[in-house]
Structure formats: structure tokens, C-alpha cells
Short mmCIF file of C-alpha atoms and ligand atoms in Angstrom, two decimals:
data_model
loop_
_atom_site.label_atom_id
_atom_site.label_comp_id
_atom_site.label_asym_id
_atom_site.label_seq_id
_atom_site.Cartn_x
_atom_site.Cartn_y
_atom_site.Cartn_z
CA MET W 146 41.29 -57.40 115.83
CA ARG W 147 42.18 -60.53 113.93
CA ASN W 148 41.59 -58.63 110.67
CA ILE W 149 43.92 -55.83 111.71
CA ARG W 150 46.60 -58.38 112.59
CA SER W 151 46.19 -60.07 109.18
CA ILE W 152 46.46 -56.74 107.40
CA LEU W 153 49.57 -55.90 109.40
CA ILE W 154 51.18 -59.25 108.54
CA LEU W 155 50.32 -58.78 104.86
CA PHE W 156 51.71 -55.24 104.89
CA THR W 157 54.95 -56.35 106.61
CA THR W 158 55.38 -59.19 104.10
CA LEU W 159 54.87 -56.85 101.15
CA LEU W 160 57.27 -54.30 102.63
CA SER W 161 60.05 -56.83 103.18
CA ALA W 162 59.54 -58.19 99.64
CA LEU W 163 59.93 -54.65 98.30
CA ILE W 164 63.10 -54.06 100.36
CA CYS W 165 64.59 -57.39 99.19
CA THR W 166 63.88 -56.50 95.57
CA ALA W 167 65.57 -53.12 95.97
CA GLN W 168 68.62 -54.69 97.63
CA ASP W 169 68.85 -57.42 94.98
CA SER W 170 68.93 -55.01 92.07
CA ALA W 171 71.64 -52.90 93.72
CA TYR W 172 73.85 -55.80 94.72
CA PRO W 173 76.97 -56.14 92.55
CA ALA W 174 76.83 -59.94 92.58
CA ASN W 175 73.88 -59.61 90.23
CA TYR W 176 76.42 -59.15 87.46
CA ALA W 177 76.24 -62.93 87.44
CA ARG W 178 72.77 -62.55 85.90
CA ALA W 179 74.14 -60.52 83.02
CA PRO W 180 77.60 -61.97 82.33
CA ARG W 181 80.00 -59.61 80.65
CA PHE W 182 82.26 -62.22 79.05
CA LYS W 183 82.97 -65.91 78.75
CA ALA W 184 86.07 -67.77 79.96
CA LEU W 185 87.05 -71.34 79.15
CA ILE W 186 89.22 -73.35 81.51
CA TYR W 187 91.04 -76.08 79.60
CA TYR W 188 92.73 -78.61 81.87
CA SER W 189 93.92 -82.18 82.15
CA ASP W 190 92.34 -84.73 84.47
CA THR W 191 94.75 -87.48 83.36
CA ALA W 192 98.10 -85.76 83.97
CA GLU W 193 100.33 -86.54 86.97
CA GLU W 194 98.48 -86.26 90.27
CA ALA W 195 100.00 -82.95 91.36
CA HIS W 196 99.00 -81.33 88.05
CA VAL W 197 95.42 -82.59 88.37
CA GLN W 198 95.28 -81.37 92.00
CA PHE W 199 96.25 -77.91 90.86
CA ALA W 200 93.73 -78.01 87.99
CA ARG W 201 90.87 -78.86 90.36
CA GLN W 202 91.81 -75.99 92.66
CA ALA W 203 92.16 -73.64 89.68
CA ILE W 204 88.63 -74.53 88.56
CA GLU W 205 87.37 -73.70 92.05
CA PHE W 206 89.36 -70.43 92.15
CA PHE W 207 88.07 -69.18 88.80
CA HIS W 208 84.56 -70.45 89.46
CA ARG W 209 84.36 -68.39 92.66
CA LEU W 210 85.51 -65.34 90.72
CA THR W 211 82.50 -65.60 88.41
CA TYR W 212 80.27 -64.11 91.13
CA GLY W 213 82.23 -60.90 91.46
CA GLU W 214 83.72 -60.60 88.00
CA GLY W 215 80.44 -61.36 86.24
CA TYR W 216 81.43 -63.97 83.69
CA ILE W 217 80.55 -67.46 82.54
CA LEU W 218 83.18 -70.13 83.15
CA ASP W 219 83.03 -73.19 80.91
CA ARG W 220 85.40 -76.10 81.42
CA THR W 221 86.82 -78.79 79.17
CA THR W 222 89.55 -81.41 79.12
CA SER W 223 89.71 -81.45 75.31
CA LEU W 224 89.64 -78.91 72.51
CA ALA W 225 88.23 -81.52 70.12
CA ASP W 226 84.84 -79.77 70.24
CA TYR W 227 86.31 -76.27 70.21
CA PRO W 228 87.13 -75.24 66.66
CA TYR W 229 88.12 -71.61 66.15
CA GLU W 230 84.51 -70.56 65.46
CA ARG W 231 83.58 -71.67 68.94
CA LEU W 232 86.79 -70.65 70.72
CA LYS W 233 86.48 -67.09 69.52
CA GLU W 234 83.37 -66.62 71.70
CA TYR W 235 85.68 -66.71 74.73
CA SER W 236 87.46 -63.64 75.99
CA ILE W 237 90.07 -65.86 77.61
CA VAL W 238 91.17 -69.50 77.66
CA ILE W 239 92.82 -70.56 80.93
CA VAL W 240 95.18 -73.40 80.05
CA VAL W 241 96.06 -75.61 83.01
CA ASN W 242 98.77 -78.23 82.69
CA ILE W 243 97.79 -79.37 79.21
CA THR W 244 98.65 -78.68 75.58
CA PRO W 245 96.32 -79.26 72.62
CA ALA W 246 96.62 -82.46 70.59
CA PRO W 247 98.45 -82.23 67.24
CA GLY W 248 96.28 -81.37 64.26
CA ALA W 249 92.93 -79.62 64.50
CA GLU W 250 93.21 -78.74 68.21
CA ARG W 251 96.55 -76.99 67.82
CA GLN W 252 95.36 -75.24 64.67
CA ALA W 253 92.27 -73.95 66.51
CA MET W 254 94.41 -72.58 69.35
CA GLU W 255 96.84 -70.95 66.92
CA GLN W 256 94.02 -69.35 64.94
CA TYR W 257 92.35 -68.15 68.12
CA MET W 258 95.54 -66.55 69.46
CA GLU W 259 96.60 -65.08 66.11
CA HIS W 260 93.20 -63.33 65.93
CA GLY W 261 93.26 -61.63 69.30
CA GLY W 262 92.41 -64.50 71.64
CA GLY W 263 93.29 -64.41 75.34
CA TRP W 264 95.55 -67.01 76.97
CA LEU W 265 96.45 -67.47 80.61
CA GLY W 266 98.75 -70.48 80.89
CA PHE W 267 99.86 -72.30 84.00
CA HIS W 268 102.88 -74.54 84.51
CA ALA W 269 102.85 -77.49 82.04
CA ALA W 270 100.78 -75.45 79.56
CA ALA W 271 104.19 -74.30 78.28
CA TYR W 272 106.01 -77.61 78.61
CA ASN W 273 107.71 -78.70 75.41
CA ASP W 274 110.69 -80.82 74.46
CA ASN W 275 112.16 -82.57 71.42
CA ASP W 276 109.04 -84.74 71.10
CA THR W 277 106.46 -81.94 71.19
CA HIS W 278 106.92 -80.85 67.55
CA TRP W 279 104.94 -77.65 67.92
CA PRO W 280 107.25 -74.78 66.88
CA TRP W 281 104.36 -72.29 67.07
CA LEU W 282 104.21 -72.82 70.86
CA ASN W 283 107.83 -71.70 71.23
CA ARG W 284 107.28 -68.62 69.08
CA PHE W 285 104.13 -67.85 71.05
CA LEU W 286 105.87 -68.23 74.41
CA GLY W 287 108.98 -66.46 73.18
CA CYS W 288 111.35 -68.95 74.77
CA GLY W 289 113.18 -72.17 74.01
CA GLN W 290 112.41 -75.62 75.27
CA PHE W 291 111.95 -76.86 78.78
CA TYR W 292 115.47 -77.17 80.20
CA CYS W 293 115.28 -78.36 83.84
CA ASN W 294 113.29 -78.25 87.06
CA ASN W 295 113.88 -78.36 90.80
CA TRP W 296 112.71 -81.36 92.81
CA PRO W 297 110.94 -81.70 95.18
CA PRO W 298 108.52 -78.77 94.89
CA GLN W 299 109.72 -75.81 96.98
CA CYS W 300 108.82 -72.31 98.05
CA VAL W 301 111.00 -69.69 96.34
CA LEU W 302 111.78 -66.01 96.70
CA LEU W 303 110.46 -64.22 93.63
CA ASP W 304 111.68 -60.86 92.32
CA VAL W 305 109.21 -58.67 90.44
CA ASP W 306 111.00 -57.48 87.29
CA ASN W 307 108.51 -54.84 86.22
CA THR W 308 106.62 -52.91 88.90
CA ASP W 309 104.72 -50.79 86.35
CA SER W 310 102.73 -53.57 84.71
CA PRO W 311 99.02 -53.95 85.62
CA VAL W 312 99.94 -57.57 86.39
CA THR W 313 102.49 -56.70 89.10
CA ARG W 314 101.78 -53.08 90.12
CA ASN W 315 100.22 -53.99 93.48
CA ILE W 316 102.58 -56.91 94.21
CA PRO W 317 105.56 -56.52 96.60
CA ALA W 318 108.95 -56.17 94.87
CA THR W 319 109.93 -59.52 96.35
CA PHE W 320 107.77 -62.20 97.92
CA VAL W 321 107.89 -65.89 98.79
CA ALA W 322 105.76 -68.00 96.46
CA PRO W 323 104.16 -71.25 97.65
CA GLU W 324 105.88 -74.52 96.93
CA SER W 325 105.94 -75.49 93.28
CA GLU W 326 107.94 -77.36 90.70
CA TRP W 327 109.69 -74.58 88.78
CA TYR W 328 110.66 -74.93 85.12
CA GLN W 329 113.68 -73.26 83.59
CA TRP W 330 113.82 -72.63 79.83
CA ASN W 331 116.65 -72.58 77.32
CA PRO W 332 117.04 -70.09 75.83
CA SER W 333 115.45 -67.84 78.43
CA PRO W 334 112.46 -65.76 77.27
CA ARG W 335 114.36 -62.67 78.53
CA LEU W 336 116.48 -62.84 75.38
CA ASN W 337 113.40 -62.28 73.21
CA ARG W 338 112.70 -58.57 72.69
CA ASP W 339 108.96 -59.23 72.24
CA VAL W 340 108.81 -60.64 75.75
CA GLU W 341 108.18 -58.63 78.90
CA ILE W 342 109.45 -60.46 81.98
CA LEU W 343 107.23 -59.75 84.97
CA ALA W 344 108.74 -61.93 87.73
CA SER W 345 111.73 -64.23 88.18
CA ILE W 346 113.14 -66.62 90.72
CA SER W 347 115.77 -64.72 92.72
CA PRO W 348 119.38 -65.97 92.37
CA LYS W 349 119.35 -66.01 96.19
CA ASN W 350 117.49 -69.33 95.94
CA TYR W 351 120.47 -71.17 94.43
CA PRO W 352 121.11 -74.03 94.88
CA LEU W 353 117.40 -74.76 94.29
CA GLY W 354 116.30 -78.36 94.85
CA ILE W 355 117.35 -81.48 96.73
CA LYS W 356 117.01 -84.39 94.30
CA ASP W 357 117.06 -82.26 91.15
CA ILE W 358 119.20 -79.20 91.85
CA ILE W 359 119.40 -76.02 89.78
CA ASN W 360 122.55 -74.06 90.58
CA SER W 361 122.42 -71.14 88.19
CA GLY W 362 120.77 -69.54 85.19
CA ASP W 363 118.30 -66.82 84.35
CA PHE W 364 114.97 -67.96 85.77
CA PRO W 365 111.89 -65.97 84.62
CA VAL W 366 108.61 -67.47 85.83
CA VAL W 367 105.98 -64.88 84.85
CA TRP W 368 106.03 -63.16 81.47
CA ARG W 369 104.04 -62.06 78.50
CA ASN W 370 104.75 -61.99 74.79
CA LYS W 371 103.71 -58.49 73.73
CA LYS W 372 102.66 -59.77 70.30
CA TYR W 373 99.80 -61.69 71.90
CA ARG W 374 97.15 -61.22 74.56
CA MET W 375 98.77 -63.68 76.94
CA VAL W 376 100.48 -64.17 80.29
CA TYR W 377 102.35 -67.28 81.35
CA LEU W 378 102.56 -68.26 85.02
CA ASN W 379 105.09 -70.98 85.73
CA TYR W 380 103.51 -72.18 88.98
CA GLY W 381 100.72 -74.78 88.99
CA HIS W 382 101.94 -77.93 90.72
CA GLY W 383 100.25 -79.54 93.75
CA ASP W 384 97.62 -78.49 96.23
CA ARG W 385 99.42 -75.58 97.98
CA GLU W 386 99.38 -73.05 95.16
CA PHE W 387 96.29 -71.12 96.26
CA THR W 388 97.40 -70.75 99.89
CA ASP W 389 99.18 -67.42 99.41
CA ALA W 390 97.26 -64.15 99.04
CA THR W 391 100.07 -62.42 97.11
CA GLN W 392 100.31 -65.16 94.52
CA ASN W 393 96.51 -65.31 94.27
CA LEU W 394 96.51 -61.57 93.58
CA LEU W 395 99.14 -62.04 90.87
CA THR W 396 96.96 -64.72 89.27
CA LEU W 397 93.90 -62.47 89.45
CA ASN W 398 95.83 -59.50 88.02
CA ALA W 399 97.03 -61.56 85.06
CA PHE W 400 93.49 -62.81 84.40
CA ARG W 401 91.97 -59.32 84.59
CA TYR W 402 94.75 -57.82 82.45
CA ILE W 403 94.21 -60.30 79.62
CA VAL W 404 90.43 -59.92 79.71
CA SER W 405 90.66 -56.11 79.87
CA LEU W 406 92.49 -56.09 76.51
CA ASP W 407 89.65 -57.93 74.73
CA PRO W 408 89.57 -56.56 71.16
CA THR W 409 85.80 -56.04 71.42
CA GLY W 410 86.30 -53.68 74.38
CA ASN W 411 87.14 -53.98 78.05
CA PRO W 412 84.34 -56.15 79.53
CA PHE W 413 84.96 -54.71 83.01
CA GLU W 414 83.88 -51.30 81.75
CA LYS W 415 80.64 -52.58 80.22
ZN1 ZN Z 765 104.72 -80.04 87.79
#
């Protein structure tokens, strides 16, 4: 009797092991075992507090995506160890509230982008003024310098400019974005024919701000320069940015769109 029970226990154990193995191999999360591409998140941990808060949440957001999207996410606060030869291994660089240091770091980023690299930039990734001295960044972004911002951070009504783009196709034509510090640029990227504007702050928001008030002006906040594999997202300030499902979807769409255009083939179809 005891022998029969032992055999039964052994049989049950073997059976459940077999079932688990079958389930494991069929489970999509196992893409994580065979990553289809690499992403690098490049962020600042020494910027103003609200920019670092956003960066930490962005790391968490993109890290969680690695399970479903099947990719490796590396992170760095400096491009000093990322010459072009190393950068080019990445299908996308997610740039969060930082710009590369003058010299070798900027050259590596330029070379990477000029040779088909992928760039998803948030908020201060595009910040530049008279002291930045990086004309390539302006050509790359397709806009002028930072012009002004609202203060304090606020929710805004966004208008989707192009409802046909893979970045915005499943996004409502208008929606309220979580509170952020919004940057306006002069001249506006809309004046650049290489730029496709994807979303803008609605004029209905004017006057925007309390301490620093913006009363007028063209106000694109999501766009891409068609000459590059890039999307710029103007939001990225504080710890409320990932609280809205619509904006999260916009972020995910932009990420997937850039990666899908990888010159070596769409990793999501591998
Ligand atoms: Zn900010």
C-alpha cells in the first residue's frame, strides 16, 4: 500500500513537472529569455529633483516593459563609456532629462543618430539655450531654442495633430495630460518641413501658468523629425507623469514605433 502511494506521488510530481514545462515554453513572457533587441536608458541623477523623480519612474516603466516586449534594458547616467561602436548595439536610446557632454559624448550620439540610431527623448533632453553650443541638436530636433515654460507644473488639454501616425492612431483626438512643466520653442518645429507634429497644447489652455504664464504661441509637444528615427515627448517633469493611461500609451507607442523602424529589421516581427 505504501509502495502504491509512493508511486502515485512520484507520478503526480512528474506529471505536474511536465505540465509546468509545457506552460513555460508557451508563455509569451519567455521572450525575456531570448531578447529581441537592446535599449539603453540614459538619464540624469543629478538634475533638479523633479527631473530625477521622472527619470526613476521612467526606468521602472521601461524595465517593466522588458517582460512583455522581450528586450534588454541597460541604464547609464553618462555616455563616457558609450562610443559609437558600443551605442550602435542598441535599437533605441531613451534620453531622459539629460544631454551628452561636449566632445566625444556628443560626437558619439551624432554618429549613432546619423547612422540609423533610435532616439526617444523626454523633456529636458531637448533643452538648449545660448550656452548649449550644440547646433546639431537643433537641426536634429528641427526647432529653435527653448523659449519659455509654464510654472508651476500643470495638467493641459492636448490636441492630437496627426491621427494617422502609429504613435497617435489609438489616442483620443484630445485628452488631458498629467501635470508637467511644458517647454515652448522658438521657432516652433512646425515651421520645419522635415518635422511631423503629432500633438500640441491646445490654445484653450491659455493663459497657461500662474507664476510663469504663457499667453499665446504655437505649442507642439510631441513630434518627430522624419530625417531621423526619433520622437520627442515634451513631458517628463515630476512624479505624476505615469499616472495617466492615455499618456502611458502614447509613450509606449512612440517607443514601439522607433524600435519597429530598426534598420536591421523590425524586432517585434522576429
Ligand atoms: Zn522640468
